[in-house]
Short mmCIF file of C-alpha atoms in Angstrom, two decimals:
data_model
loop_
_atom_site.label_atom_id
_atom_site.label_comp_id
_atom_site.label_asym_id
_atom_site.label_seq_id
_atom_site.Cartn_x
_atom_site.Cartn_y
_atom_site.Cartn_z
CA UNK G 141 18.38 -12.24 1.60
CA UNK G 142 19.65 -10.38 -1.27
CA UNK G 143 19.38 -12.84 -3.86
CA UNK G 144 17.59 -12.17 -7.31
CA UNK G 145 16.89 -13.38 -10.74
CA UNK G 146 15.82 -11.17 -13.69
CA UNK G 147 14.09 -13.24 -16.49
CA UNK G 148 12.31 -12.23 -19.97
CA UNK G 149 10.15 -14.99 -21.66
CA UNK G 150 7.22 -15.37 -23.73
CA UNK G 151 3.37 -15.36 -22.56
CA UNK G 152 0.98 -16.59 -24.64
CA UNK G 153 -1.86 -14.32 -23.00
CA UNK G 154 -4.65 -17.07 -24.15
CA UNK G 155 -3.50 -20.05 -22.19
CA UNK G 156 -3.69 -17.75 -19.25
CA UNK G 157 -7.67 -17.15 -17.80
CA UNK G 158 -6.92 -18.49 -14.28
CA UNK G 159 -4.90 -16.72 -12.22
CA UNK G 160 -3.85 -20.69 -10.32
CA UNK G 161 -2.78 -21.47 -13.79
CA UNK G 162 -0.35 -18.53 -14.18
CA UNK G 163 0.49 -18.20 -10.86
CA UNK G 164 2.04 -21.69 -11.37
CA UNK G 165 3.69 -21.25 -14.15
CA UNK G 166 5.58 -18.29 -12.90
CA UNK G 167 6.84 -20.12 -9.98
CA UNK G 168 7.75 -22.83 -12.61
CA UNK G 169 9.72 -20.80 -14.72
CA UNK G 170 11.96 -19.55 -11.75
CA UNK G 171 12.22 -22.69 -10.08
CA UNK G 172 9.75 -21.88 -7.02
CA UNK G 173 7.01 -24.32 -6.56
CA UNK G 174 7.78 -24.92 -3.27
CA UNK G 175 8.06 -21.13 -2.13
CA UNK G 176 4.89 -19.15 -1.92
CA UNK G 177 5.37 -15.57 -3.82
CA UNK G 178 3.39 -12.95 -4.22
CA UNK G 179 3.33 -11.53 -7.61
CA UNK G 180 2.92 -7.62 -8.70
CA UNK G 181 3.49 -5.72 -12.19
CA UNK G 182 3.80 -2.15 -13.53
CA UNK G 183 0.95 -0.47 -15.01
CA UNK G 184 1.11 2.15 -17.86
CA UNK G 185 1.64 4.66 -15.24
CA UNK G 186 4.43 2.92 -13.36
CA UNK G 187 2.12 2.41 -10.50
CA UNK G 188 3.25 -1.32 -8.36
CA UNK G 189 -0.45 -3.28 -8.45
CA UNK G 190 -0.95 -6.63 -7.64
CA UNK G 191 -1.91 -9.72 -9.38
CA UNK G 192 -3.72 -12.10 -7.00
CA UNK G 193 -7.69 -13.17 -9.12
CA UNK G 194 -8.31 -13.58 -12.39
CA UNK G 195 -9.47 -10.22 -12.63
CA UNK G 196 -6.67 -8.06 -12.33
CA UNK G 197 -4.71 -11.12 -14.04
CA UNK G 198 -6.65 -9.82 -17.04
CA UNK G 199 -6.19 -6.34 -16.41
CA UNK G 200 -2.33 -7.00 -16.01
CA UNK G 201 -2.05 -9.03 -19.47
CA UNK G 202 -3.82 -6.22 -21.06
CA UNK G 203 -1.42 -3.49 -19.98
CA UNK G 204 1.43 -5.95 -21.77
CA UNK G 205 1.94 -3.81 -25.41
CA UNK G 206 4.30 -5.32 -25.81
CA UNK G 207 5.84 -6.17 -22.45
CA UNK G 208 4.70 -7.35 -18.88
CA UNK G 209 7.05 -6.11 -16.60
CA UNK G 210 6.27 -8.60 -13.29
CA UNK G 211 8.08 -8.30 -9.58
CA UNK G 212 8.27 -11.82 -7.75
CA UNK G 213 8.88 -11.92 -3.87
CA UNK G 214 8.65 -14.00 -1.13
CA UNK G 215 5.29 -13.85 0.52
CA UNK G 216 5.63 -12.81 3.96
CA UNK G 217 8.36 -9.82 3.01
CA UNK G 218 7.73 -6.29 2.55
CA UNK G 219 6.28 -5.02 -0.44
CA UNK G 220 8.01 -1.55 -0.71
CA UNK G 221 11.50 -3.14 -1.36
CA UNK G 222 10.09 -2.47 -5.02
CA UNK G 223 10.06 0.60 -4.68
CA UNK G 224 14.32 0.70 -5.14
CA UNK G 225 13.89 -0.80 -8.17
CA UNK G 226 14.45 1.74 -11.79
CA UNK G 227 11.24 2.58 -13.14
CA UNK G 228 8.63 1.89 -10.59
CA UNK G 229 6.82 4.75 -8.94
CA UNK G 230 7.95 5.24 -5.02
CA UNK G 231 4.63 4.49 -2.98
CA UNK G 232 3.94 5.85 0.68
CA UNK G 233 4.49 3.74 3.60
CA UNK G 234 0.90 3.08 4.11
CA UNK G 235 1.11 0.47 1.22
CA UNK G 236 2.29 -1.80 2.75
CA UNK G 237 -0.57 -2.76 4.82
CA UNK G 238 -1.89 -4.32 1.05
CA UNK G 239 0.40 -7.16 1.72
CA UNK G 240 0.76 -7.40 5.54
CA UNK G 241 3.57 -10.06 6.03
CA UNK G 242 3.28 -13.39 8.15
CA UNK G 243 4.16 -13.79 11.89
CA UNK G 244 5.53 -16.35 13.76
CA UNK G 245 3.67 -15.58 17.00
CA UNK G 246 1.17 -17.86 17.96
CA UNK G 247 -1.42 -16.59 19.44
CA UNK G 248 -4.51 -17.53 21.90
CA UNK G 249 -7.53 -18.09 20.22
CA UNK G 250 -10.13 -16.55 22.77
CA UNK G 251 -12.83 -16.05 20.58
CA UNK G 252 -15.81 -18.20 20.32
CA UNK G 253 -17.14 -17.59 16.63
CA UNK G 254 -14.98 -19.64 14.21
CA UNK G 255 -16.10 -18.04 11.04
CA UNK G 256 -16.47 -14.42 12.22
CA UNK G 257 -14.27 -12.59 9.34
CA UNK G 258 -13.81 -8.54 9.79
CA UNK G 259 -14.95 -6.84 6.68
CA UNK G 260 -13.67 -3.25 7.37
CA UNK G 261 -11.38 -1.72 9.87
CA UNK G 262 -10.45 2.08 10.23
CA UNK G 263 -6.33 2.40 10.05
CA UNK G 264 -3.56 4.83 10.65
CA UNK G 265 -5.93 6.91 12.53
CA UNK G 266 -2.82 8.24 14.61
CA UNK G 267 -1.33 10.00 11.67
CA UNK G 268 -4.04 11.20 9.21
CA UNK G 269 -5.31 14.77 9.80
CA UNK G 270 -8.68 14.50 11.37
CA UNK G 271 -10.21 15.32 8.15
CA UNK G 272 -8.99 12.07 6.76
CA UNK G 273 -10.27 8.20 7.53
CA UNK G 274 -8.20 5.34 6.04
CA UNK G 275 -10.69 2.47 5.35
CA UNK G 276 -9.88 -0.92 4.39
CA UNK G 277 -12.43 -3.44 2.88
CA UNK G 278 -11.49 -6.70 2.66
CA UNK G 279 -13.69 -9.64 0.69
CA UNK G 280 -11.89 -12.72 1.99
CA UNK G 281 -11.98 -14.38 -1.56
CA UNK G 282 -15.86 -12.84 -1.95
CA UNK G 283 -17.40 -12.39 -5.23
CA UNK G 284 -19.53 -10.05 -3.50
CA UNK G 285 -18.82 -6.57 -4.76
CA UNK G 286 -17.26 -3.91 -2.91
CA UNK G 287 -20.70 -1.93 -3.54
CA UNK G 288 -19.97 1.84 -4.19
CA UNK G 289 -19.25 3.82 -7.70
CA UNK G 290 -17.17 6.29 -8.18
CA UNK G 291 -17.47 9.80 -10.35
CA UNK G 292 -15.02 12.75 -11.08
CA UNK G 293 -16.03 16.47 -10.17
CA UNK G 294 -13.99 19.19 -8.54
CA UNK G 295 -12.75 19.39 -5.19
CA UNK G 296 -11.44 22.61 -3.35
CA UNK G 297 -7.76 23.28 -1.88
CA UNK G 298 -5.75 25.61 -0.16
CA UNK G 299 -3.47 27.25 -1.25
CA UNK G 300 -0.55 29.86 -0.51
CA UNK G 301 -3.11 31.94 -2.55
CA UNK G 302 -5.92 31.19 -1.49
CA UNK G 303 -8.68 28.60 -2.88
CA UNK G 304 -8.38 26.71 -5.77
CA UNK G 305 -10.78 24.37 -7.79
CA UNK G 306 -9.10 21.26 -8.74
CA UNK G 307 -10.58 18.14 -10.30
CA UNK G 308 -11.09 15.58 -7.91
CA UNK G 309 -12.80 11.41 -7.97
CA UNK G 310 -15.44 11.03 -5.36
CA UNK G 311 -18.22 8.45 -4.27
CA UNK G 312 -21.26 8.90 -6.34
CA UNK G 313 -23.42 5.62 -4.72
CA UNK G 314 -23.22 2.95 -2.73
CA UNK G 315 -25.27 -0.08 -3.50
CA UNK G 316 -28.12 -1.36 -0.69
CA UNK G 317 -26.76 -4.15 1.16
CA UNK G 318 -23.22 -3.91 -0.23
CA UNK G 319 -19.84 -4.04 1.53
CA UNK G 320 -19.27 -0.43 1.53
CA UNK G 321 -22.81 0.62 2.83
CA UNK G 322 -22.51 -1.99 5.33
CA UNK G 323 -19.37 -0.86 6.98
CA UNK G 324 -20.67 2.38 7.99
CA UNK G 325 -17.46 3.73 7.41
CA UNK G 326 -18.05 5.17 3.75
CA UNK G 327 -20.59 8.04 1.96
CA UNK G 328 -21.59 9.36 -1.15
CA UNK G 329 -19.51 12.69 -2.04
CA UNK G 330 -16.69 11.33 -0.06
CA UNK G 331 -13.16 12.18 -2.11
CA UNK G 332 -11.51 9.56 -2.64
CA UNK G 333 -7.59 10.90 -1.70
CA UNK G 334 -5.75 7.87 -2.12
CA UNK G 335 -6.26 4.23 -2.91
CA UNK G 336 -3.78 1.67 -1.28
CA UNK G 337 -1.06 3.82 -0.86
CA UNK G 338 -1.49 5.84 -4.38
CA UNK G 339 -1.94 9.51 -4.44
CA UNK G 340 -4.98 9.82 -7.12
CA UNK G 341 -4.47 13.47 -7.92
CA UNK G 342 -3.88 13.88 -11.59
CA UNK G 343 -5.50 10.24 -12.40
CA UNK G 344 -8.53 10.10 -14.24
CA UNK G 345 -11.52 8.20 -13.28
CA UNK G 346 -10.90 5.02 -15.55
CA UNK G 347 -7.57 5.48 -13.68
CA UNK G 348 -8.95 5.33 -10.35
CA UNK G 349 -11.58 2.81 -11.48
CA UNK G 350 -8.46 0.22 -12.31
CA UNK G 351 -6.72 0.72 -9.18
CA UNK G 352 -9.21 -0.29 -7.46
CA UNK G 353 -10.51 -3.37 -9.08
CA UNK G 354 -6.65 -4.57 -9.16
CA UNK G 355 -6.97 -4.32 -5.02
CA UNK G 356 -10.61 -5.00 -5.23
CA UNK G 357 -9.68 -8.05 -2.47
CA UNK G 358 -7.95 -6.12 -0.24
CA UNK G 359 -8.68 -2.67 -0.70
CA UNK G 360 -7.62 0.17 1.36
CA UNK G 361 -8.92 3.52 0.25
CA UNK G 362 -7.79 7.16 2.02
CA UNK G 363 -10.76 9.75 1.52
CA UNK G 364 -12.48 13.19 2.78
CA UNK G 365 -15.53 12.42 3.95
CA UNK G 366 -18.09 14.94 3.03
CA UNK G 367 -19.73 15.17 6.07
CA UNK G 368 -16.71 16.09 8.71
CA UNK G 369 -19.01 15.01 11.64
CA UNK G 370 -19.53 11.33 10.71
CA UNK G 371 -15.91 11.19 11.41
CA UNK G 372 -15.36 8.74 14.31
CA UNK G 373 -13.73 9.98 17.23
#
């Protein structure tokens, strides 16, 4: 349960376009091929992100100048065990639900569509304020775009002394026929509060932007939603 290696070696960053290609030579390298891991690394910021498409593959190799700090773990375990470890931002519990681990239940399959797939869900709805909706979006191995863009203006909070303007990343569009507009669930001038599990106060909108392309396959995003009354009860 405890066990763990620690490891530095060299990555040419050209031999590695496909994520199947370095996700196999990781597991090579510490002896794994027959364990199924889920890899992570540290951005610039210290923030955990995963590594799971060739996208944020890229997006990791690029943040290596001159070294890619990466986190191995057995897929199926908690992610926020990270968290312990010197020089990684602490994330909030709600992180976890980016990497929800495996069960051992079997259950009944009572369902009659076989290929129905949920594409959103509403989460956590017991412990956000009321002016708050969790979403998640998930693309089941999609190329299909998550279908909303995202813009920085300035958002209003309270404070002991009263209001203050502070800058703030909201949605600016969401594309006809996309995942977001389809779910219902999301609106332009919606703040964006938090992006699976990250606080995104004090990030800027390239920031922001990279967060969520790195989850872009499982993305859970926290926001206000500008119109208080579309809230769900």
């Amino acid at each position: 349960q405890f066990d763990a290696e620690f490891r530095r070696f060299p990555l040419d960053r050209e031999k590695f376009k496909s994520y199947e290609r370095f996700y196999d030579y990781v597991r090579s390298m510490h002896k794994l091929e027959n364990i199924e891991i889920t890899v992570w690394y540290t951005d610039m910021h210290g923030d955990l992100l995963p590594i799971n498409n060739d996208d944020n593959l890229q997006r990791a190799l690029n943040t290596a100048k001159p070294l890619l700090r990466l986190f191995l773990q057995r897929k199926g375990q908690y992610q926020p065990s990270f968290s312990k470890i010197s020089g990684v931002k602490k994330r909030t519990l709600f992180s976890t639900i980016s990497n929800p681990s495996k069960t051992t239940i079997s259950r009944v399959n009572i369902s009659t569509p076989q290929d129905f797939r949920r594409v959103s869900a509403i989460v956590d709805v017991d412990i956000l304020p009321e002016t708050h909706r969790r979403v998640r979006l998930l693309k089941h191995n999609s190329d299909k775009p998550l279908g909303f863009y995202i813009r920085d203006g300035t958002s209003v909070r309270v404070t002991p002394s009263g209001l203050e303007r502070v800058p703030g990343i909201f949605i600016s569009r969401l594309v006809p026929g996309g995942l977001a507009e389809s779910t219902g669930l999301l609106a332009v001038n919606d703040e964006v509060l938090e992006v699976n599990g990250i606080d995104v106060s004090g990030k800027t909108l390239d920031q922001v932007t990279d967060m969520m392309i790195a989850n872009s396959h499982n993305l859970i995003i926290t926001v206000k939603p500008a119109n208080q009354m579309n809230n769900p009860v």
